Amino acid sequence: VPLSDDDLVVRSLFGEYAAHFCDAGPLPEQLPAAAQALYVVDERVWQLHRDHCLRGLDDRQDEVVLLPISEERKTLATAEELYAAITQRQAKRDTTLVSIGGGITQDITGFVASTLYRGVTWIYAPTTLLAQADSCIGSKTSLNWGRFKNLIGTMYPPRRVYVHGGFLQTLSEADHFSGLGEVVKLHLVGGAETAAVLEAELPALLARDRTAVARAVRRSLLIKRDFIQEDELDSGRRRVLNFGHCFGHAVESAGDFSVPHGQAVLAGMILAGLVARARGVLSVTLEGQLRERLLRPLLTVLPDQRSLDPQGVVAAMRQDKKRTGPKLALVMLCDDYRLELAQDLEEAEAVAALGEMRGLL
Ligand SMILES: NC(=O)c1ccc[n+]([C@@H]2O[C@H](COP(=O)([O-])OP(=O)(O)OC[C@H]3O[C@@H](n4cnc5c(N)ncnc54)[C@H](O)[C@@H]3O)[C@@H](O)[C@H]2O)c1
Ligand SMILES: [Zn+2]
């Protein structure tokens, strides 16, 4: 498929791929004709969009596999269901898998695409804000195993990504605000300028203004692209994209996943700011500005006491797979928007930040 001017091209160890942006018309009309296509579609997205963004796929029902989506289903068992569905349709190595859904659908389809016949072509149309603004580029595919999230995975980017704004119209409020958490993270990691742009557009993003959201999606992907092109395999620069996630994952798991992921990331960024301020690497002024102008306004699900419980959170942080030494790991945003990956976080510092955070909410 030829590139258009506003496609976003990602350089990758697997060859270049591009994200293509569209906002009107049904998606299937815009996809390239593949000899053997199989559409793997989130069942909910199918119900909501079969007469809208997915109009036209109805006529090709035998090429459509519907997946009921939940985090509990992001497993090898579901991957096997998909292998079975694909082989039943006499799919060959020239099959193209077309994945349509959020990050869960992406992870399952991407994993299957990377392992089936040691790799078949796949195309991805992200349908949630999180997936459009963040996960759709970067090559990672993951499955959960037992109680371990994203334990199993491969690196295998899609051949092309189709970002269609129409899908976001049916997204729940919870998923919109969860996605915004990652959008803010990327704009902060992007530096002072992108952070300022985001702050100016915050009211429109809170109101789900369609063009503001589309612009934020594009900017987020531009920022992320820089990091993954430099470090696709996640051994250096890309690790700062974990900003907000060190505390965030721990808040999620301490609260038994009552806080949505992007909301936990927002809380995680606030906590990282409190630690950075206490360490003197982030000024009191900038910490307060970021917290009150960008992070707090988006925190629509306040973490409950259990999610911020010092013992539970610190215990979860000890499990962080990105930790290398005996102490805890933390990505901090410092003055001048410099990012620092500390490997020497003391538990007492984490406990102090959690205490302060409880007082702030
Ligand atoms: N591979 C990566 O690089 C990467 C990066 C970040 C996150 N992830 C993974 O992504 C997952 C989270 O992604 P997500 O938040 O997109 O979750 P998701 O795929 O579960 O989607 C969230 C919910 O929205 C529904 N939905 C999807 N599109 C919709 C639409 N257009 N309208 C209405 N409802 C819709 C889904 O059915 C689901 O109930 C996690 O499993 C996470 O580990 C992967
Ligand atoms: Zn995340």
Coordinates of C-alpha atoms and ligand atoms in Angstrom, one line a residue:
V1 CA 0.0 0.0 0.0
P2 CA 1.5 3.4 -0.9
L3 CA 2.1 5.8 1.9
S4 CA 0.2 9.0 2.1
D5 CA 1.7 12.3 3.3
D6 CA 0.3 12.2 6.8
D7 CA 1.2 8.6 7.5
L8 CA 3.5 8.1 10.4
V9 CA 6.4 5.8 9.5
V10 CA 8.1 3.8 12.1
R11 CA 11.6 2.4 11.5
S12 CA 11.9 -1.1 13.0
L13 CA 14.3 -4.0 13.1
F14 CA 11.5 -5.9 11.3
G15 CA 11.3 -3.4 8.5
E16 CA 9.4 -0.1 8.3
Y17 CA 5.7 0.1 9.0
A18 CA 3.3 3.0 9.0
A19 CA 0.3 4.2 10.9
H20 CA -2.4 5.5 8.6
F21 CA -4.9 8.0 10.0
C22 CA -8.5 8.0 8.8
D23 CA -11.6 9.5 10.3
A24 CA -14.5 9.0 7.9
G25 CA -16.0 6.1 6.0
P26 CA -16.0 2.4 6.9
L27 CA -12.6 0.9 7.7
P28 CA -12.9 -2.2 5.5
E29 CA -13.1 0.0 2.3
Q30 CA -9.7 1.4 3.3
L31 CA -7.9 -1.8 4.0
P32 CA -5.7 -3.3 1.3
A33 CA -7.1 -6.3 -0.6
A34 CA -5.3 -9.4 0.8
A35 CA -5.5 -12.8 -0.9
Q36 CA -6.4 -14.5 2.3
A37 CA -7.6 -12.2 5.0
L38 CA -8.9 -13.3 8.4
Y39 CA -10.4 -10.6 10.6
V40 CA -10.0 -11.0 14.3
V41 CA -12.5 -8.7 15.9
D42 CA -13.4 -7.8 19.5
E43 CA -17.0 -9.0 19.8
R44 CA -18.1 -5.8 21.5
V45 CA -16.5 -3.7 18.7
W46 CA -18.3 -5.8 16.2
Q47 CA -21.7 -5.3 17.8
L48 CA -21.1 -1.5 18.1
H49 CA -19.6 -0.9 14.7
R50 CA -20.9 -3.5 12.2
D51 CA -23.2 -0.9 10.8
H52 CA -20.7 2.0 11.2
C53 CA -16.9 1.7 11.1
L54 CA -17.0 -1.9 10.2
R55 CA -19.8 -1.7 7.5
G56 CA -19.1 -4.1 4.7
L57 CA -17.5 -6.8 6.8
D58 CA -21.0 -8.4 7.2
D59 CA -20.7 -9.8 3.7
R60 CA -17.6 -11.7 4.7
Q61 CA -18.7 -13.3 7.9
D62 CA -16.8 -16.5 7.1
E63 CA -13.6 -14.5 7.3
V64 CA -14.5 -13.0 10.6
V65 CA -13.5 -14.5 14.0
L66 CA -15.1 -12.8 17.0
L67 CA -13.3 -12.7 20.3
P68 CA -15.0 -12.0 23.6
I69 CA -12.5 -9.7 25.3
S70 CA -11.3 -9.6 28.9
E71 CA -7.9 -9.5 30.6
E72 CA -8.6 -13.1 31.9
R73 CA -8.7 -14.2 28.2
K74 CA -5.3 -12.8 27.3
T75 CA -3.9 -16.3 27.6
L76 CA -2.3 -19.1 25.6
A77 CA -5.7 -20.9 25.7
T78 CA -7.2 -18.1 23.7
A79 CA -4.3 -18.0 21.3
E80 CA -4.9 -21.7 20.8
E81 CA -8.6 -21.0 20.0
L82 CA -7.4 -18.7 17.3
Y83 CA -4.9 -21.2 15.9
A84 CA -7.8 -23.6 15.6
A85 CA -10.1 -21.1 14.0
I86 CA -7.5 -20.1 11.5
T87 CA -6.4 -23.6 10.5
Q88 CA -10.1 -24.7 10.2
R89 CA -10.4 -22.1 7.5
Q90 CA -7.5 -23.7 5.6
A91 CA -5.4 -20.7 6.2
K92 CA -1.9 -20.9 4.7
R93 CA 1.2 -18.9 5.3
D94 CA 0.0 -16.2 3.0
T95 CA -2.9 -15.4 5.4
T96 CA -3.1 -11.9 6.6
L97 CA -4.6 -11.4 10.0
V98 CA -6.5 -8.2 10.5
S99 CA -6.9 -7.4 14.1
I100 CA -9.6 -4.9 15.2
G101 CA -10.0 -4.0 18.8
G102 CA -8.2 -2.6 21.9
G103 CA -4.9 -3.6 23.4
I104 CA -6.1 -7.0 24.4
T105 CA -7.2 -7.9 20.9
Q106 CA -3.9 -6.5 19.7
D107 CA -1.8 -8.6 22.1
I108 CA -3.6 -11.8 21.3
T109 CA -3.6 -11.4 17.5
G110 CA 0.0 -10.1 17.5
F111 CA 1.2 -13.1 19.5
V112 CA -0.7 -15.5 17.2
A113 CA 0.6 -13.7 14.1
S114 CA 4.2 -13.9 15.3
T115 CA 4.1 -17.6 16.1
L116 CA 1.7 -19.1 13.5
Y117 CA 3.9 -20.6 10.7
R118 CA 6.7 -18.7 12.5
G119 CA 5.1 -15.5 11.4
V120 CA 2.3 -14.3 9.2
T121 CA 1.5 -10.8 8.1
W122 CA -0.8 -8.9 10.3
I123 CA -2.6 -5.5 10.2
Y124 CA -3.9 -3.7 13.2
A125 CA -6.8 -1.3 13.7
P126 CA -6.8 0.0 17.3
T127 CA -10.2 0.9 18.6
T128 CA -9.5 2.2 22.1
L129 CA -7.8 5.5 23.0
L130 CA -5.0 3.6 24.8
A131 CA -4.4 1.4 21.8
Q132 CA -4.5 4.3 19.3
A133 CA -2.3 6.7 21.2
D134 CA 0.1 4.2 22.7
S135 CA 0.2 0.4 22.2
C136 CA -0.4 0.2 18.4
I137 CA 3.2 0.9 17.7
G138 CA 6.2 -0.6 19.4
S139 CA 6.2 -4.2 18.3
K140 CA 5.3 -5.8 21.7
T141 CA 2.9 -8.7 21.9
S142 CA 2.1 -10.3 25.3
L143 CA 0.0 -12.9 27.0
N144 CA -0.7 -13.3 30.7
W145 CA 0.3 -16.6 32.4
G146 CA -1.2 -17.5 35.8
R147 CA -1.1 -14.4 37.9
F148 CA 1.7 -13.0 35.9
K149 CA 0.7 -10.2 33.5
N150 CA 2.4 -10.0 30.2
L151 CA 4.8 -12.8 31.1
I152 CA 4.9 -14.4 27.6
G153 CA 5.5 -12.4 24.5
T154 CA 7.3 -11.7 21.3
M155 CA 8.4 -8.6 19.3
Y156 CA 6.5 -8.5 16.1
P157 CA 5.0 -5.3 14.6
P158 CA 2.0 -5.2 12.3
R159 CA 2.6 -4.5 8.6
R160 CA 0.4 -1.5 8.9
V161 CA -1.7 0.3 11.5
Y162 CA -5.1 2.0 10.7
V163 CA -6.1 4.6 13.3
H164 CA -9.7 5.4 12.7
G165 CA -11.2 8.1 14.9
G166 CA -14.7 6.8 14.5
F167 CA -14.2 3.9 16.8
L168 CA -13.5 6.2 19.8
Q169 CA -17.1 7.5 19.6
T170 CA -18.5 4.4 21.4
L171 CA -15.7 4.1 24.0
S172 CA -16.9 4.1 27.6
E173 CA -16.0 7.1 29.8
A174 CA -13.8 4.8 31.9
D175 CA -11.8 3.7 28.9
H176 CA -11.5 7.3 27.6
F177 CA -10.1 8.5 30.9
S178 CA -7.9 5.5 31.2
G179 CA -6.5 6.2 27.7
L180 CA -5.9 9.8 28.6
G181 CA -3.5 8.7 31.4
E182 CA -1.1 7.3 28.8
V183 CA -1.6 10.3 26.5
V184 CA -0.5 12.6 29.4
K185 CA 2.4 10.3 30.1
L186 CA 3.7 10.5 26.6
H187 CA 3.3 14.3 26.4
L188 CA 5.3 14.7 29.6
V189 CA 8.0 12.4 28.4
G190 CA 8.0 14.4 25.2
G191 CA 9.2 17.5 27.1
A192 CA 8.1 21.0 28.1
E193 CA 6.6 21.9 24.7
T194 CA 4.4 18.9 24.3
A195 CA 3.4 19.1 27.9
A196 CA 2.3 22.7 27.4
V197 CA 0.3 21.8 24.3
L198 CA -1.5 19.2 26.2
E199 CA -2.3 21.5 29.1
A200 CA -3.8 23.9 26.6
E201 CA -6.0 21.2 25.1
L202 CA -7.0 19.6 28.4
P203 CA -10.5 21.0 28.5
A204 CA -11.2 19.8 25.0
L205 CA -9.8 16.3 25.8
L206 CA -11.9 16.1 29.0
A207 CA -14.9 17.0 26.9
R208 CA -13.9 14.3 24.3
D209 CA -13.7 16.8 21.5
R210 CA -13.2 14.6 18.5
T211 CA -10.5 16.6 16.7
A212 CA -8.6 17.4 19.8
V213 CA -8.5 13.7 20.7
A214 CA -7.3 12.9 17.2
R215 CA -4.5 15.5 17.4
A216 CA -3.5 14.1 20.8
V217 CA -3.4 10.6 19.4
R218 CA -1.1 11.7 16.6
R219 CA 1.2 13.6 18.9
S220 CA 1.4 10.7 21.3
L221 CA 2.5 8.4 18.6
L222 CA 5.1 10.9 17.3
I223 CA 6.6 11.1 20.8
K224 CA 6.5 7.3 21.3
R225 CA 8.1 6.7 17.9
D226 CA 11.3 8.5 18.9
F227 CA 11.8 6.2 21.8
I228 CA 11.1 3.0 20.1
Q229 CA 13.1 3.7 17.0
E230 CA 16.1 4.3 19.2
D231 CA 15.6 1.3 21.4
E232 CA 13.0 -1.1 20.0
L233 CA 14.1 -4.0 22.2
D234 CA 13.7 -2.0 25.4
S235 CA 17.2 -2.2 26.8
G236 CA 17.9 1.5 27.2
R237 CA 16.1 4.7 26.2
R238 CA 12.7 3.1 25.8
R239 CA 12.6 2.2 29.5
V240 CA 11.7 5.7 30.5
L241 CA 8.4 5.1 28.8
N242 CA 7.7 3.2 32.0
F243 CA 7.2 6.6 33.7
G244 CA 4.2 6.4 36.0
H245 CA 4.2 2.6 35.7
C246 CA 6.5 1.7 38.5
F247 CA 4.1 2.9 41.1
G248 CA 1.2 2.6 38.7
H249 CA 1.4 -1.2 38.3
A250 CA 1.8 -1.5 42.1
V251 CA -1.3 0.6 42.8
E252 CA -3.3 -1.5 40.3
S253 CA -2.3 -4.8 41.9
A254 CA -2.5 -3.6 45.6
G255 CA -6.1 -2.5 44.8
D256 CA -6.9 -5.8 43.1
F257 CA -7.3 -3.9 39.8
S258 CA -10.1 -1.7 41.0
V259 CA -8.2 1.3 39.5
P260 CA -8.2 1.3 35.7
H261 CA -4.7 1.1 34.2
G262 CA -4.4 4.6 32.8
Q263 CA -5.8 6.0 36.1
A264 CA -3.2 4.1 38.1
V265 CA -0.5 5.5 35.8
L266 CA -1.7 9.0 36.6
A267 CA -1.5 8.2 40.3
G268 CA 2.0 6.7 39.6
M269 CA 3.2 9.9 37.9
I270 CA 2.0 12.0 40.9
L271 CA 3.8 9.6 43.3
A272 CA 7.0 9.7 41.2
G273 CA 6.8 13.5 41.3
L274 CA 6.5 13.5 45.1
V275 CA 9.6 11.3 45.3
A276 CA 11.6 13.4 42.8
R277 CA 10.6 16.6 44.7
A278 CA 11.7 15.0 48.0
R279 CA 15.0 14.1 46.4
G280 CA 15.5 17.6 45.2
V281 CA 15.6 16.7 41.5
L282 CA 12.2 18.3 40.7
S283 CA 11.4 21.8 42.0
V284 CA 8.5 22.3 44.3
T285 CA 7.0 24.7 41.7
L286 CA 7.1 22.3 38.7
E287 CA 6.0 19.3 40.8
G288 CA 2.9 21.3 42.0
Q289 CA 2.1 22.6 38.5
L290 CA 2.3 19.2 36.8
R291 CA 0.2 17.7 39.6
E292 CA -2.5 20.3 39.8
R293 CA -2.8 21.3 36.1
L294 CA -2.2 18.1 34.3
L295 CA -2.5 15.0 36.4
R296 CA -5.1 15.7 39.0
P297 CA -7.8 17.0 36.6
L298 CA -7.7 13.7 34.8
L299 CA -7.8 11.5 37.9
T300 CA -11.5 10.6 37.7
V301 CA -11.2 7.4 39.7
L302 CA -9.6 8.2 43.0
P303 CA -7.5 5.3 44.2
D304 CA -9.0 4.0 47.5
Q305 CA -7.1 3.4 50.7
R306 CA -6.3 -0.2 49.7
S307 CA -4.8 0.8 46.4
L308 CA -2.5 3.2 48.2
D309 CA -1.8 0.9 51.1
P310 CA 2.0 1.3 51.7
Q311 CA 2.6 -2.3 52.5
G312 CA 0.6 -3.6 49.5
V313 CA 2.1 -1.1 47.1
V314 CA 5.7 -1.7 48.2
A315 CA 5.3 -5.4 48.1
A316 CA 4.0 -5.1 44.5
M317 CA 6.9 -2.9 43.6
R318 CA 9.4 -5.5 44.8
Q319 CA 7.9 -7.8 42.1
D320 CA 8.6 -5.3 39.3
K321 CA 10.3 -7.3 36.5
K322 CA 12.2 -4.2 35.4
R323 CA 14.0 -4.0 38.7
T324 CA 17.7 -5.0 38.6
G325 CA 19.2 -4.4 42.0
P326 CA 18.1 -5.0 45.6
K327 CA 16.3 -1.7 45.8
L328 CA 13.2 -0.5 44.0
A329 CA 13.2 1.0 40.5
L330 CA 11.6 4.3 39.6
V331 CA 11.4 6.5 36.5
M332 CA 11.4 10.1 37.6
L333 CA 10.6 13.2 35.7
C334 CA 13.1 15.9 36.9
D335 CA 13.6 19.6 36.3
D336 CA 13.8 20.6 32.6
Y337 CA 11.7 17.5 31.9
R338 CA 14.8 15.3 32.1
L339 CA 14.0 11.7 32.8
E340 CA 15.9 9.5 35.2
L341 CA 15.7 5.8 35.9
A342 CA 16.6 5.4 39.5
Q343 CA 17.5 1.9 40.6
D344 CA 18.1 2.9 44.2
L345 CA 14.6 3.8 45.5
E346 CA 14.4 3.1 49.3
E347 CA 11.1 1.6 50.5
A348 CA 10.9 4.4 53.0
E349 CA 10.8 7.0 50.1
A350 CA 7.9 5.1 48.5
V351 CA 6.1 4.9 51.8
A352 CA 6.5 8.6 52.4
A353 CA 5.2 9.5 48.9
L354 CA 2.2 7.2 49.5
G355 CA 1.4 8.9 52.8
E356 CA 1.6 12.3 51.2
M357 CA -0.6 11.2 48.3
R358 CA -3.3 10.0 50.7
G359 CA -3.3 13.4 52.2
L360 CA -3.7 15.1 48.9
L361 CA -6.8 13.2 47.7
Ligands
LIG1 N1 1.4 -4.6 23.2 C1 1.7 -3.4 23.8 O1 2.6 -2.7 23.5 C2 0.8 -2.9 24.9 C3 0.9 -1.7 25.5 C4 0.1 -1.2 26.4 C5 -1.0 -2.0 26.9 N2 -1.1 -3.3 26.3 C6 -2.2 -4.1 26.8 O2 -3.4 -3.6 26.3 C7 -4.5 -4.0 27.2 C8 -5.3 -2.8 27.5 O3 -5.8 -2.2 26.3 P1 -7.2 -1.6 26.2 O4 -7.4 -0.6 27.3 O5 -7.3 -1.1 24.8 O6 -8.1 -2.8 26.6 P2 -9.2 -3.7 25.9 O7 -8.7 -4.3 24.6 O8 -9.7 -4.6 26.9 O9 -10.4 -2.6 25.6 C9 -11.0 -2.1 26.7 C10 -12.6 -2.3 26.7 O10 -13.1 -1.5 25.6 C11 -13.9 -2.4 24.7 N3 -13.8 -1.7 23.4 C12 -12.7 -1.8 22.6 N4 -12.9 -0.9 21.5 C13 -14.1 -0.3 21.8 C14 -14.9 0.7 21.1 N5 -14.4 1.3 20.0 N6 -16.0 1.1 21.7 C15 -16.5 0.6 22.8 N7 -15.8 -0.4 23.5 C16 -14.7 -0.8 23.0 C17 -13.3 -3.7 24.9 O11 -14.2 -4.7 24.5 C18 -12.9 -3.8 26.3 O12 -14.1 -4.1 27.1 C19 -3.8 -4.6 28.4 O13 -3.9 -6.0 28.4 C20 -2.3 -4.2 28.3 O14 -1.4 -5.2 28.8 C21 -0.3 -3.7 25.4
ZN2 ZN 0.5 1.6 30.4

